XYZ file of C-alpha atoms in Angstrom:
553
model
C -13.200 25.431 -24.886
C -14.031 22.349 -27.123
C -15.054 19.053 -24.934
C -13.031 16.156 -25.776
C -13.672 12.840 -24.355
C -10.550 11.081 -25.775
C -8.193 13.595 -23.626
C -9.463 12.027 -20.466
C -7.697 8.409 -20.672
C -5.548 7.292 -18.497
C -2.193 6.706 -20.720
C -2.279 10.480 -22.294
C -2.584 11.729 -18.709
C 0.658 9.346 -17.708
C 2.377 10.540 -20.378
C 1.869 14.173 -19.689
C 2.921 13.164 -16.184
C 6.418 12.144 -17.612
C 7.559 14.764 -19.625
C 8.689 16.867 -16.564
C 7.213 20.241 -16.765
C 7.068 22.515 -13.755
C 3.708 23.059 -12.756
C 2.147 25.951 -11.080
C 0.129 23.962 -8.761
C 0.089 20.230 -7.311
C -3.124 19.089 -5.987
C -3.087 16.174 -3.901
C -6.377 14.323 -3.444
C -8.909 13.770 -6.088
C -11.985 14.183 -3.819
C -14.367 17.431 -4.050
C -11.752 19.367 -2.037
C -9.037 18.842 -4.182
C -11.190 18.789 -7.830
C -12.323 22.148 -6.023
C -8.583 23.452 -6.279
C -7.773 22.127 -9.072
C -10.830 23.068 -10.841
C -10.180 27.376 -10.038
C -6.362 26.578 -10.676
C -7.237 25.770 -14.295
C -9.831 28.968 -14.575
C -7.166 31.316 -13.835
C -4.987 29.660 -16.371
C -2.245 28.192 -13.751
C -0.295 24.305 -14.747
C -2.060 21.848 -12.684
C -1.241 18.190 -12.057
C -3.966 16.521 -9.466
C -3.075 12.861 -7.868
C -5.137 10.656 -6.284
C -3.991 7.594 -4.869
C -7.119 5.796 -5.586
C -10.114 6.715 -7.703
C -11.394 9.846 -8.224
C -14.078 10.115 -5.167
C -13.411 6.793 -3.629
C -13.918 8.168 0.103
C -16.397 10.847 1.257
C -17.225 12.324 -1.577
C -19.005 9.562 -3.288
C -20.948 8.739 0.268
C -22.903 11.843 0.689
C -26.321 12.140 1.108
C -26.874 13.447 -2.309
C -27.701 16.999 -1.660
C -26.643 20.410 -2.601
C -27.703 22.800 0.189
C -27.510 25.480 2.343
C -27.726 23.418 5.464
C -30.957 24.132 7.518
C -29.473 22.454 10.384
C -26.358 25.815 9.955
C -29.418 27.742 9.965
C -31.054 26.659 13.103
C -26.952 27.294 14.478
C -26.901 30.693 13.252
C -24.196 30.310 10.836
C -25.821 32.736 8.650
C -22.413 33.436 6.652
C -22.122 29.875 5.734
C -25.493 29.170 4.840
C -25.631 32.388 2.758
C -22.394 31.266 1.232
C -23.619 27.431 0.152
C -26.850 28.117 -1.183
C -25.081 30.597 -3.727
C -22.788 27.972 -4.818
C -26.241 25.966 -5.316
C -27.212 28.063 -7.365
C -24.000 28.182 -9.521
C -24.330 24.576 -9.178
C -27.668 24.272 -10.717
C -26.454 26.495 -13.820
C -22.899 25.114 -14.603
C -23.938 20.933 -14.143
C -27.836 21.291 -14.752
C -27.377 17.567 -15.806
C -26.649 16.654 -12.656
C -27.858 18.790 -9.952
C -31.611 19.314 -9.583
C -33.951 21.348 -7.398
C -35.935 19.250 -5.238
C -39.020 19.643 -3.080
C -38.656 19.014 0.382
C -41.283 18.717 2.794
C -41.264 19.062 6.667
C -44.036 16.991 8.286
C -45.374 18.904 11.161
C -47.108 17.319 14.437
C -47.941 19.813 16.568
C -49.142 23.708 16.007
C -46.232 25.847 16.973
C -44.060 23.890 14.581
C -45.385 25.208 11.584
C -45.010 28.715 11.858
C -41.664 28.052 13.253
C -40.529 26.368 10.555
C -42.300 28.293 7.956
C -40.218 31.915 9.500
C -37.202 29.981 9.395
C -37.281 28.690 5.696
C -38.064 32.115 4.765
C -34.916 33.400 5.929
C -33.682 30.686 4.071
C -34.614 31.403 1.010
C -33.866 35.355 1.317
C -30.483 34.404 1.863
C -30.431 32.509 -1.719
C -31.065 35.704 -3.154
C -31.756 35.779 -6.617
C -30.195 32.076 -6.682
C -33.354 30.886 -4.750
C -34.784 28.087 -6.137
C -38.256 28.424 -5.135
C -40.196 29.622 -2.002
C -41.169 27.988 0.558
C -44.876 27.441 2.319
C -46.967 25.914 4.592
C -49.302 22.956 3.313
C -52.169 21.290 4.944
C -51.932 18.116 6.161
C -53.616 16.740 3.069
C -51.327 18.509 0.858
C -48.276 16.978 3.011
C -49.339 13.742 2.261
C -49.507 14.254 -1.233
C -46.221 15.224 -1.761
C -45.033 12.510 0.398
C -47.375 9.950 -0.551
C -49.358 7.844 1.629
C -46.930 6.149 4.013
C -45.562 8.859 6.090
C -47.460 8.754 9.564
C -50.883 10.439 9.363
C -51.728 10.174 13.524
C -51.302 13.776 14.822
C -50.142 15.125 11.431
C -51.000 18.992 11.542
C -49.672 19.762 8.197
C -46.519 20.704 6.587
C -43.574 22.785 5.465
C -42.060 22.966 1.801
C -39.180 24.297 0.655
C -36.072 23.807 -1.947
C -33.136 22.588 -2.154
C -30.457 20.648 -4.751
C -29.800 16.797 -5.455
C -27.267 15.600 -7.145
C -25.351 12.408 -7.969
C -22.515 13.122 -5.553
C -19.569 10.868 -8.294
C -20.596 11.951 -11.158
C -20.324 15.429 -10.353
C -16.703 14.560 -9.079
C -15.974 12.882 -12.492
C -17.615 15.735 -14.353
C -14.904 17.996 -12.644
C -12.096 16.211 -12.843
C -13.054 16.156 -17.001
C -13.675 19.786 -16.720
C -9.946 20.327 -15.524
C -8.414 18.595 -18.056
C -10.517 19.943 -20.705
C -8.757 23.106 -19.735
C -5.401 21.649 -19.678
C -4.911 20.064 -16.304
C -2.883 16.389 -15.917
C -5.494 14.287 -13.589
C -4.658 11.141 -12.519
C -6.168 8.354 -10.079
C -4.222 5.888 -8.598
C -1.709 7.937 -8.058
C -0.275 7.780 -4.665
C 1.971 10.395 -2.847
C 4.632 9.387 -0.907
C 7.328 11.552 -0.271
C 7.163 15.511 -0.550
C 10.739 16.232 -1.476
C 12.448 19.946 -0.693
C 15.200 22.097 -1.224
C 17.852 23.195 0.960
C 15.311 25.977 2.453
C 13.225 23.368 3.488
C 10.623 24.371 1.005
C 8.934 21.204 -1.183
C 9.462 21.456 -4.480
C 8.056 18.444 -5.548
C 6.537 15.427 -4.563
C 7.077 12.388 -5.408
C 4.413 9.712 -6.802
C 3.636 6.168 -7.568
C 1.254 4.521 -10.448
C -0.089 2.036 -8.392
C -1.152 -0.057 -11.534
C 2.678 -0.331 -13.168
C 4.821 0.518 -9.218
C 6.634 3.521 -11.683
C 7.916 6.067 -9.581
C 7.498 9.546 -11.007
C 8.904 13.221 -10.022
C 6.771 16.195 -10.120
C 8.133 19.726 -9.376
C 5.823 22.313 -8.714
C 5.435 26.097 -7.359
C 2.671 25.255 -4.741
C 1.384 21.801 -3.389
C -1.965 21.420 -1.547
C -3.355 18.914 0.557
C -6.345 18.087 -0.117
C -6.797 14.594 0.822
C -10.147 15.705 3.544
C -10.223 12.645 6.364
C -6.405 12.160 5.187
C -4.940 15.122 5.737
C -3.487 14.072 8.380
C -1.256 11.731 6.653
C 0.025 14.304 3.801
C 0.900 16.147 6.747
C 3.176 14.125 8.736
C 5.163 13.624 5.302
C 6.081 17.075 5.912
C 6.064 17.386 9.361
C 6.136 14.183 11.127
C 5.397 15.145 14.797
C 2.284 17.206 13.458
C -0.946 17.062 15.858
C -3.813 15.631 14.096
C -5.285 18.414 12.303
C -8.890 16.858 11.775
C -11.450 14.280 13.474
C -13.451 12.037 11.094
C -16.973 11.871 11.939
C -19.199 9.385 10.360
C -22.561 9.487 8.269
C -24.353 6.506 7.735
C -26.844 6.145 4.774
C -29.263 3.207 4.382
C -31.159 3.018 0.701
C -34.537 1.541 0.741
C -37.050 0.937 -2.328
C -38.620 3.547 -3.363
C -42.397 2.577 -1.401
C -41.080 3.954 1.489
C -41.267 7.335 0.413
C -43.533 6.741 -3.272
C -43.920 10.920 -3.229
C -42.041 13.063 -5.398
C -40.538 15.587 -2.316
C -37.946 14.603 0.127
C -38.444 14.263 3.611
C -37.130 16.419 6.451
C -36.809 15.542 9.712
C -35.775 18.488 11.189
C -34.690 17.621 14.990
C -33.592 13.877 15.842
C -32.423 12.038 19.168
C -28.965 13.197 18.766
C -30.136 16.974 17.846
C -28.965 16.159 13.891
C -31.656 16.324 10.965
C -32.318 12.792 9.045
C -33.220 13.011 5.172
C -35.205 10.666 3.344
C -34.054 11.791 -0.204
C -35.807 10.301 -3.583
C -32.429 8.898 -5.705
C -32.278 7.015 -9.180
C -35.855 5.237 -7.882
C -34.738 4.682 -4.369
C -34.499 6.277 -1.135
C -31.534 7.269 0.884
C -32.508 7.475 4.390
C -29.560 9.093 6.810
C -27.794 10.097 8.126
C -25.484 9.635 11.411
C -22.749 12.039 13.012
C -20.646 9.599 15.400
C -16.541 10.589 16.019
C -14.466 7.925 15.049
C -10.669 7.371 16.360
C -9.233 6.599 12.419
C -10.089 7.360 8.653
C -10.697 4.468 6.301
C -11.366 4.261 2.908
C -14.207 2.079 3.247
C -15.857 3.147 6.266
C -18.615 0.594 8.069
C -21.873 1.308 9.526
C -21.706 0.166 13.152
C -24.886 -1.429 14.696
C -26.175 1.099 16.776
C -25.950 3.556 13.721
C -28.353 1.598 11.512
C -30.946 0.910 14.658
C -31.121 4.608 15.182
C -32.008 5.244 11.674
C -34.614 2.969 11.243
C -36.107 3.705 14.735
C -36.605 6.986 13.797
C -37.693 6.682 10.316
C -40.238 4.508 11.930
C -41.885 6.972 13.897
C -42.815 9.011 10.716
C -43.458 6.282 8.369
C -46.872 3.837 8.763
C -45.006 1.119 7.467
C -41.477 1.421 8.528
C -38.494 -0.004 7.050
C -36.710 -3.282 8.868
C -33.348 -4.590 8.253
C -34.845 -6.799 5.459
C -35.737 -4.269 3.696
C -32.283 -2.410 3.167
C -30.993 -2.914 -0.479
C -27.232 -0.674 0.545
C -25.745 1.031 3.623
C -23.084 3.106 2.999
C -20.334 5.108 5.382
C -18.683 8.300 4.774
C -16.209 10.136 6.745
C -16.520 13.858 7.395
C -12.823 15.787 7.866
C -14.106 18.019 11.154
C -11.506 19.768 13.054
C -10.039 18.367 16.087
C -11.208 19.465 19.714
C -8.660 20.431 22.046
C -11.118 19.628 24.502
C -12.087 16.184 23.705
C -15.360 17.152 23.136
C -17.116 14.251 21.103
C -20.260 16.737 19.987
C -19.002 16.398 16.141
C -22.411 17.579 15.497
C -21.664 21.356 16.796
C -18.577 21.967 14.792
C -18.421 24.106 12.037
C -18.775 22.602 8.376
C -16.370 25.582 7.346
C -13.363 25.227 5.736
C -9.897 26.674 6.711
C -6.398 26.974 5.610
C -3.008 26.039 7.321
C 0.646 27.022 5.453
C 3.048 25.158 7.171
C 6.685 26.464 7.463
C 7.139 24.233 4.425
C 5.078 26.030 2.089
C 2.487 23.251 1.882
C -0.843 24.305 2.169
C -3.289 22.428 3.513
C -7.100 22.834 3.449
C -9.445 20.988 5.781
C -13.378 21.020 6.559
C -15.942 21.765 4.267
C -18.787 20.446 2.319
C -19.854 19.073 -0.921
C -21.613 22.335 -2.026
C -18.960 24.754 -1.717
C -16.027 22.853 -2.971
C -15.661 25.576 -5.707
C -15.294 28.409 -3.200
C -13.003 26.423 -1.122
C -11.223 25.863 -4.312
C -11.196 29.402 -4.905
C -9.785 30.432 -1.316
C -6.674 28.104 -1.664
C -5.688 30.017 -4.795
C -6.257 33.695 -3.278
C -4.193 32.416 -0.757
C -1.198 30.895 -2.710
C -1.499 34.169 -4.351
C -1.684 36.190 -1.192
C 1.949 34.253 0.028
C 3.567 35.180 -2.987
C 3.724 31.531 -4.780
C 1.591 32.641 -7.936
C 0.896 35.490 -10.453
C -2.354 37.291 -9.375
C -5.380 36.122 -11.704
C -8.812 36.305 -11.315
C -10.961 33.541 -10.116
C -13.082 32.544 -13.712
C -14.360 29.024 -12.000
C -17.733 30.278 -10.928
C -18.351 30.855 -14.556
C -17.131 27.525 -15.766
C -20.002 25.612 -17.380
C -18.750 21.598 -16.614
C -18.135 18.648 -18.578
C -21.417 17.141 -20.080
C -23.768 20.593 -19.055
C -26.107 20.915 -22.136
C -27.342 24.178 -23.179
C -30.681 25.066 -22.095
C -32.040 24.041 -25.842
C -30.433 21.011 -25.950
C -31.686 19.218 -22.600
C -34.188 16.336 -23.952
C -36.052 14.504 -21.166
C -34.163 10.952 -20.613
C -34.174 8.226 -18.058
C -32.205 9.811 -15.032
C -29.374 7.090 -15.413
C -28.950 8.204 -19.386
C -28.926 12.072 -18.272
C -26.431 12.342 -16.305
C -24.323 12.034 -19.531
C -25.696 15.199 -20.997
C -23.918 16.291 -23.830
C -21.531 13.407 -24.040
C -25.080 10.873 -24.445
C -24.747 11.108 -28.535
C -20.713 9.933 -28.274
C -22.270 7.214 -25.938
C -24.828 5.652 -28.301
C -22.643 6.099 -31.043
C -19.920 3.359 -28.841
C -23.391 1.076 -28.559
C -23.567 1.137 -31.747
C -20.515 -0.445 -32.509
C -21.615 -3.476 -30.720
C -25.091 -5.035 -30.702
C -24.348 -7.144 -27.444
C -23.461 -3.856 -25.578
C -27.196 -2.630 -25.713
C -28.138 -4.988 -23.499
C -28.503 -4.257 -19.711
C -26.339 -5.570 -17.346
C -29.011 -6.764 -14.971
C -32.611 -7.378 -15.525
C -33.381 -4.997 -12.542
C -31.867 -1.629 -13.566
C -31.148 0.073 -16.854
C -27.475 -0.131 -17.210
C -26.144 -1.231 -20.395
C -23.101 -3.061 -21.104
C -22.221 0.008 -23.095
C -22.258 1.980 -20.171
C -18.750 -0.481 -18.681
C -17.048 0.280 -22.319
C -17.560 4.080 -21.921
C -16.458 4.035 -18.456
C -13.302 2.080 -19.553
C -12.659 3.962 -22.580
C -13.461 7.883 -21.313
C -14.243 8.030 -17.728
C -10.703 6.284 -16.394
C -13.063 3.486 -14.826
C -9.948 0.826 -13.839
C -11.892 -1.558 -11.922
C -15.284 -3.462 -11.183
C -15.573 -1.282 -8.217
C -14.960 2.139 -10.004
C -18.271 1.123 -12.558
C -20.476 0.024 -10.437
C -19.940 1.838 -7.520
C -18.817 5.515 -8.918
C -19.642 5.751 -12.442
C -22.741 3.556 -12.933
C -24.147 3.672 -8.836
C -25.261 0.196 -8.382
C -23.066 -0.299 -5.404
C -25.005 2.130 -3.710
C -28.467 1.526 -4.387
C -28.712 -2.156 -4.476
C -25.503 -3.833 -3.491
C -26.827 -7.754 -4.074
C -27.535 -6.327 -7.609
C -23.729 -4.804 -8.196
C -22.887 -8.188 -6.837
C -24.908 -10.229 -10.117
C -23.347 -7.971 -12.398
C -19.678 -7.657 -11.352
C -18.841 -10.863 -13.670
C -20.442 -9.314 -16.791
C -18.502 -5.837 -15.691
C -15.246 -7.763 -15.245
C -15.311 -9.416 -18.278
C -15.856 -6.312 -20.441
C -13.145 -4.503 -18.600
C -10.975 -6.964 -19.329
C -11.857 -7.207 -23.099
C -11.142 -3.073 -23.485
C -8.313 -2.945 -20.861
C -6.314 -5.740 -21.986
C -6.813 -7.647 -18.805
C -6.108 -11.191 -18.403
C -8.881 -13.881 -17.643
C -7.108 -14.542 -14.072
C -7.251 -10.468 -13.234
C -10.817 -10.437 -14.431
C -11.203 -13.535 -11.528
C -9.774 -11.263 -9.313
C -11.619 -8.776 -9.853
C -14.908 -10.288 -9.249
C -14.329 -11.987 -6.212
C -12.648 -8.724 -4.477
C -15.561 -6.985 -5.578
C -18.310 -8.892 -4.251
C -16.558 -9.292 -0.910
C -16.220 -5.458 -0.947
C -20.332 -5.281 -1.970
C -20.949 -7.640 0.965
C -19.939 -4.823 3.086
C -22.917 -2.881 1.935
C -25.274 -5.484 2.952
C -26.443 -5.474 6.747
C -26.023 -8.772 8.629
C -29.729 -10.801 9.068
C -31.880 -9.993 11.825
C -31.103 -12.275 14.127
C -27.732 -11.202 14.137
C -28.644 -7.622 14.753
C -28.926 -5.582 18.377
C -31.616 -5.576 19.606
C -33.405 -2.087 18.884
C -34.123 0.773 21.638
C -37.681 1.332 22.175
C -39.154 4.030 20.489
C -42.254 6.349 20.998
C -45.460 5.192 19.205
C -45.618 7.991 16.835
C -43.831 10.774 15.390
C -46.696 12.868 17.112
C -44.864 12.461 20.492
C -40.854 12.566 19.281
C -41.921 16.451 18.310
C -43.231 16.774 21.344
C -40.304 15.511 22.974
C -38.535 17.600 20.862
């Protein structure tokens, strides 16, 4: 099917919205669950009208830690199924949204003998059970060859050598966005800010629709549909007790903290691994649009929230143990972003607070209402979880049997292999749609010119976010479409007037919502920023080198 960017605008998806139809399938939550559903609904050729009550990707699924994997840590579990299961929807990954997901070296510094072989049998397995999806072997390296790939700060005392392997990175909202554009390309209704808030049924007790809000105009809408899924991840919960109102909490957030550092922390071209911390999780040091994200944490949390915070003793541990591997080790000072998402584990009956042990796989519940309701998962298989909510809708009854054609689907933006030119890594994430972008630039001289000295975001960038990405807000450009939130929040903060008043020019705003705007987003970017110093806990001790954590380990 034909790309179009002009279908993906916010007023032609309202007015699909109002004409009435009956749709096949109701999608509620525009995360990477629900893009996941809505995105195999579409490939089997089934209605589909998706909701989300704020922007597409607003919660976890623009807080990740940027990678499309298997899950080495699932390995080391013994989760074979799962692993086996994510790193071949990696590999469809890498084919369908090559603009956007990339295989990436990563490199496993080693301190002590036994290690290496350990880790080297391991990542074998590993990449047998990619299959022909594998992205590259792995192998050991000498301790001269770890540093090269690292570069010259990690921690040399007691280094043995190393372990490389594969894996995917990605730009976690984009690929969100890409979906979502995907879906409609194929004749879905997507909208954000679009909130649920009654699910309305018959005299069976069976929903039949739902009703929704536009949050931006308070119009109330009616949608009937065949099936309705809940796929709102940490918020499940709350879709649920519209139905069922004495419903036990189905899921527990758990929270992953991120800190992004320059990029001299980690000036090698690999990733790091740290394959066993304190609290028995793995932390990543990930290279990311010339930065580093270093994380992450696994701590249970009573409540969701859409904009999660960091606590203290979250950022000490992750720059205490970065510091053992790293010769010159991040401080407070030196963090440009910290970020918090919230991952939808299932509850313990037990009241067991080891998040860290429960499965990342997803699962189904039907409730007596018909509604279903999928909860757990990850980032990389969002297409497969997709894919199991529609074998079971079909499986109840609810829809026509079709085949499953989403593995297939190349996404919005995926050049052909021909047509791939080597571009800064802001500019390529537009793949095919870059031509359509410079010809908007063009229109405007001004709108070549970056938004901030320090990155290379141009104005043109805001228009094109405004005009064909649904971008409705400061916060959805610089935190989802462009990044800057993310990687350097004082920066997003310097350009949130310029933003503002360019939304405003292609929005229609008015000069006192473009105010607004601004000062709501830069209190929301303060967030990001970590307190000074000397307002900080003080930090645990920690051993002198990363020589004698793996020992302790």
């Amino acid at each position: 099917m034909k790309p179009s960017i002009h279908a993906f605008q916010r007023d032609t998806q309202l007015r699909q919205l109002a004409e009435g139809k009956l749709w096949d399938v109701i999608v509620i939550g525009g995360g990477a669950t629900g893009l996941g559903v809505a995105l195999d609904a579409v490939s089997r050729g089934f209605a589909v009208l998706l909701l989300e009550q704020a922007d597409f990707a607003k919660g976890t699924s623009s807080r990740s830690t940027k990678l499309v994997h298997g899950g080495v840590r699932y390995l080391a579990q013994g989760d074979l199924g799962l692993v086996r299961e994510a790193l071949r929807e990696r590999g469809l990954l890498l084919r369908n949204a090559p603009h956007l997901v990339h295989n990436q070296t990563f490199v496993i510094p080693v301190y002590n003998r036994l290690s290496r072989p350990y880790y080297t049998v391991g990542l074998k397995l590993y990449d047998a059970l990619a299959g022909r999806l594998s992205l590259g072997s792995s192998r050991m390296l000498t301790a001269e060859q770890t540093l090269n790939h690292l570069g010259q700060n990690l921690q040399t005392r007691g280094l043995r050598g190393g372990v490389l392997y594969h894996d995917g990175q990605f730009d976690d909202a984009r690929l969100a966005l890409n979906v979502a554009q995907t879906c409609v390309q194929h004749g879905a209704t997507v909208l954000n800010y679009a909130k649920v808030s009654r699910l309305l049924k018959n005299n069976l007790g069976q929903i039949e629709a739902v009703e929704v809000s536009d949050i931006e105009s308070g119009t109330r809408y009616q949608a009937q549909g065949k099936v309705v899924v809940n796929a709102t991840g940490v918020f499940v919960d709350d879709v649920l007790h519209l139905d069922e109102p004495t419903q036990a909490p189905l899921v527990r957030p758990s929270q992953g903290v991120h800190l992004v550092l320059p990029q001299r922390f980690l000036p090698g071209a690999a990733a790091l691994l740290i394959p066993r911390t304190d609290d028995g999780r793995v932390l990543f040091a990930v290279p990311w649009y010339g930065h580093v994200v270093l994380g992450t944490t696994d701590t249970p949390l009573p409540q969701a929230s859409l904009e999660p915070r960091a606590l203290e003793q979250e950022v000490d541990f992750i720059l205490n143990t970065a510091a053992r591997y790293l010769q010159a080790p991040p401080t407070r000072a030196d963090v440009l972003s910290v970020f918090a998402g919230l991952r939808p584990l299932a509850a313990q009956r037990n009241g067991s607070n080891a998040t860290k042990n429960i499965s990342r796989r997803h699962y189904i519940r039907v409730s007596a209402s018909g509604l279903l309701t999928i909860a757990g998962g990850k980032w990389t298989t969002f297409r497969q979880m997709g894919e199991d909510v529609l074998d079971r809708a079909i499986a109840l009854g609810k829809l026509p049997g079709r085949p499953s054609r989403s593995a297939e689907l190349r996404l919005h933006g995926a050049p052909s292999a021909s047509d791939q030119p080597q571009l800064p890594e802001h500019l390529g994430v537009y793949g095919s749609d870059l031509p359509a972008l410079q010809q908007l630039i063009a229109e405007n001289p001004a709108w070549a010119n970056p938004l901030d000295k320090a990155f290379g975001y141009l104005q043109g960038e805001v228009m094109w976010a405004a005009r064909y990405e649904m971008g409705r807000t400061v916060e959805d450009v610089l935190a989802r479409r462009l990044r800057v939130l993310f990687l350097d929040a004082r920066a997003a903060q310097r350009m949130a007037p310029c933003v503002a008043a360019l939304l405003a020019q292609e929005l229609g705003r008015s000069s006192s919502w473009q105010q607004e705007q601004v000062i709501s987003f830069r209190a929301l970017a303060q967030g990001y920023l970590l307190p000074e110093a000397t307002n900080a806990a003080t930090p645990t001790q920690v051993p002198a080198s990363a020589a004698s954590a793996t020992e302790q380990a």
